[in-house]
Amino acid sequence: LRSAMAAWARAVRGLLLDVSGVLYDSGDGGGVPIAGSVEAVSRIKASGLKLRFCTNETQATREQFVKKLRGLGFDISVAEVTAPAPAACRILKERNLRPHLLVHDDLVPEFAGIDKANPNCVVIGDAAENFTYANLNEAFRVLIGMEKPVLISLGRGRYYKETDGLKLDVGAYMKALEYACDIEAEVVGKPAKRFFESALAEMGVPAQQAIMIGDDIVNDVGGAQQCGMRALQVRTGKYRPCDENHPQVKPEAYVNNLAEAVDVILQQM
């Protein structure tokens, strides 16, 4: 990893970091930082590299989310976070869409400025405990009652890791609604190309000079590579050894954690 094999680390100007599973594992009491990750973020900032935190987190507003991460010791501000809810709000406004929300209660304030009367689309996020049969069925009825149903999903993750184990993610419920209504959801967030492109634009760095670091082989690594970025898979978070035999996605490298990736990248500078 440290010798000629680290060619992937050359000519980097910007890093995109996934948050859950790379910086910390979420869970009761706010979760726990992954060893070495707090210091790794500080070292990135001290190095002069551009940095964006790219999260599909949709259980909290960006403000709440950043407050939690700062409480865990991370140097992070709201302005550095690219997240699905604000991107979804832009789309809703552009297209005059009025959403029925199937999201986590704590995310609702992100949609404060959006007209929700007489909905003409459904927005689904990681609603966690709100994914009841009744709530899914209500979203289904809104969609099936439309001539051309519009389903916007704030990500399509299958599962994620909390301190007490793996949890079903929004993608599983998105698929249920797609199947029931015979439609395809529009995904806002990783792995959507627009999502990565907006993070790159916010950094002012071209894809060829950026590296994405994530724990999700499909949404983080695969999504970033489709945009022309290099991507690393960390062996933390929801990583499982079978990820290393993925039939479609091959990261530039596997690293044990964020700290190791940062070591190699900074050595190349």
mmCIF file of N, CA and C in Angstrom, residues 17-25 34 52-57 65 69 74 76 81-82 190 212-215 220:
data_model
loop_
_atom_site.group_PDB
_atom_site.id
_atom_site.type_symbol
_atom_site.label_atom_id
_atom_site.label_comp_id
_atom_site.label_asym_id
_atom_site.label_seq_id
_atom_site.Cartn_x
_atom_site.Cartn_y
_atom_site.Cartn_z
ATOM 1 N N LEU A 17 -15.429 12.660 2.029
ATOM 2 C CA LEU A 17 -15.519 11.625 3.055
ATOM 3 C C LEU A 17 -16.966 11.264 3.316
ATOM 4 N N ASP A 18 -17.255 9.957 3.246
ATOM 5 C CA ASP A 18 -18.506 9.473 3.793
ATOM 6 C C ASP A 18 -18.401 9.659 5.308
ATOM 7 N N VAL A 19 -19.523 9.730 5.999
ATOM 8 C CA VAL A 19 -19.493 10.055 7.424
ATOM 9 C C VAL A 19 -19.764 8.827 8.294
ATOM 10 N N SER A 20 -20.966 8.277 8.166
ATOM 11 C CA SER A 20 -21.310 7.103 8.974
ATOM 12 C C SER A 20 -20.501 5.902 8.489
ATOM 13 N N GLY A 21 -19.759 5.276 9.386
ATOM 14 C CA GLY A 21 -18.936 4.120 9.017
ATOM 15 C C GLY A 21 -17.515 4.480 8.630
ATOM 16 N N VAL A 22 -17.256 5.781 8.422
ATOM 17 C CA VAL A 22 -15.898 6.243 8.109
ATOM 18 C C VAL A 22 -15.386 7.116 9.261
ATOM 19 N N LEU A 23 -16.204 8.095 9.670
ATOM 20 C CA LEU A 23 -15.838 8.928 10.812
ATOM 21 C C LEU A 23 -16.296 8.299 12.128
ATOM 22 N N TYR A 24 -17.519 7.751 12.107
ATOM 23 C CA TYR A 24 -18.084 7.225 13.358
ATOM 24 C C TYR A 24 -19.108 6.149 13.050
ATOM 25 N N ASP A 25 -19.421 5.345 14.069
ATOM 26 C CA ASP A 25 -20.558 4.427 13.986
ATOM 27 C C ASP A 25 -21.693 5.045 14.786
ATOM 28 N N ILE A 34 -14.704 6.403 15.090
ATOM 29 C CA ILE A 34 -13.830 5.299 14.705
ATOM 30 C C ILE A 34 -12.397 5.724 15.021
ATOM 31 N N ARG A 52 -14.901 17.772 1.620
ATOM 32 C CA ARG A 52 -16.369 17.761 1.756
ATOM 33 C C ARG A 52 -16.767 16.503 2.493
ATOM 34 N N PHE A 53 -17.753 16.647 3.352
ATOM 35 C CA PHE A 53 -18.354 15.488 4.011
ATOM 36 C C PHE A 53 -19.611 15.145 3.220
ATOM 37 N N CYS A 54 -19.607 13.985 2.575
ATOM 38 C CA CYS A 54 -20.721 13.575 1.711
ATOM 39 C C CYS A 54 -21.513 12.503 2.420
ATOM 40 N N THR A 55 -22.686 12.862 2.891
ATOM 41 C CA THR A 55 -23.446 11.915 3.688
ATOM 42 C C THR A 55 -24.815 11.662 3.084
ATOM 43 N N ASN A 56 -25.315 10.454 3.243
ATOM 44 C CA ASN A 56 -26.711 10.162 2.939
ATOM 45 C C ASN A 56 -27.547 10.201 4.214
ATOM 46 N N GLU A 57 -26.986 10.751 5.276
ATOM 47 C CA GLU A 57 -27.669 10.845 6.562
ATOM 48 C C GLU A 57 -28.986 11.597 6.399
ATOM 49 N N PHE A 65 -26.931 17.173 12.921
ATOM 50 C CA PHE A 65 -25.926 16.177 12.563
ATOM 51 C C PHE A 65 -24.523 16.710 12.853
ATOM 52 N N LEU A 69 -21.562 15.538 15.579
ATOM 53 C CA LEU A 69 -20.184 15.203 15.196
ATOM 54 C C LEU A 69 -19.172 16.091 15.908
ATOM 55 N N PHE A 74 -15.097 16.105 16.162
ATOM 56 C CA PHE A 74 -14.743 16.389 14.772
ATOM 57 C C PHE A 74 -14.798 17.882 14.462
ATOM 58 N N ILE A 76 -15.878 20.130 12.004
ATOM 59 C CA ILE A 76 -16.801 20.066 10.860
ATOM 60 C C ILE A 76 -17.818 21.184 10.985
ATOM 61 N N VAL A 81 -20.866 20.188 4.533
ATOM 62 C CA VAL A 81 -21.633 18.948 4.404
ATOM 63 C C VAL A 81 -22.520 18.969 3.161
ATOM 64 N N THR A 82 -22.388 17.950 2.317
ATOM 65 C CA THR A 82 -23.296 17.747 1.190
ATOM 66 C C THR A 82 -24.247 16.628 1.599
ATOM 67 N N LYS A 190 -26.068 9.837 -2.557
ATOM 68 C CA LYS A 190 -25.209 8.829 -3.166
ATOM 69 C C LYS A 190 -26.071 7.631 -3.565
ATOM 70 N N MET A 212 -12.821 9.810 -3.176
ATOM 71 C CA MET A 212 -13.930 9.533 -2.255
ATOM 72 C C MET A 212 -13.507 8.392 -1.337
ATOM 73 N N ILE A 213 -13.770 8.536 -0.045
ATOM 74 C CA ILE A 213 -13.461 7.477 0.916
ATOM 75 C C ILE A 213 -14.752 7.067 1.605
ATOM 76 N N GLY A 214 -15.125 5.799 1.451
ATOM 77 C CA GLY A 214 -16.400 5.349 2.013
ATOM 78 C C GLY A 214 -16.385 3.906 2.478
ATOM 79 N N ASP A 215 -17.458 3.521 3.185
ATOM 80 C CA ASP A 215 -17.586 2.130 3.651
ATOM 81 C C ASP A 215 -18.613 1.352 2.839
ATOM 82 N N ASP A 220 -20.863 4.520 -2.239
ATOM 83 C CA ASP A 220 -19.720 5.425 -2.079
ATOM 84 C C ASP A 220 -18.694 5.196 -3.186
#
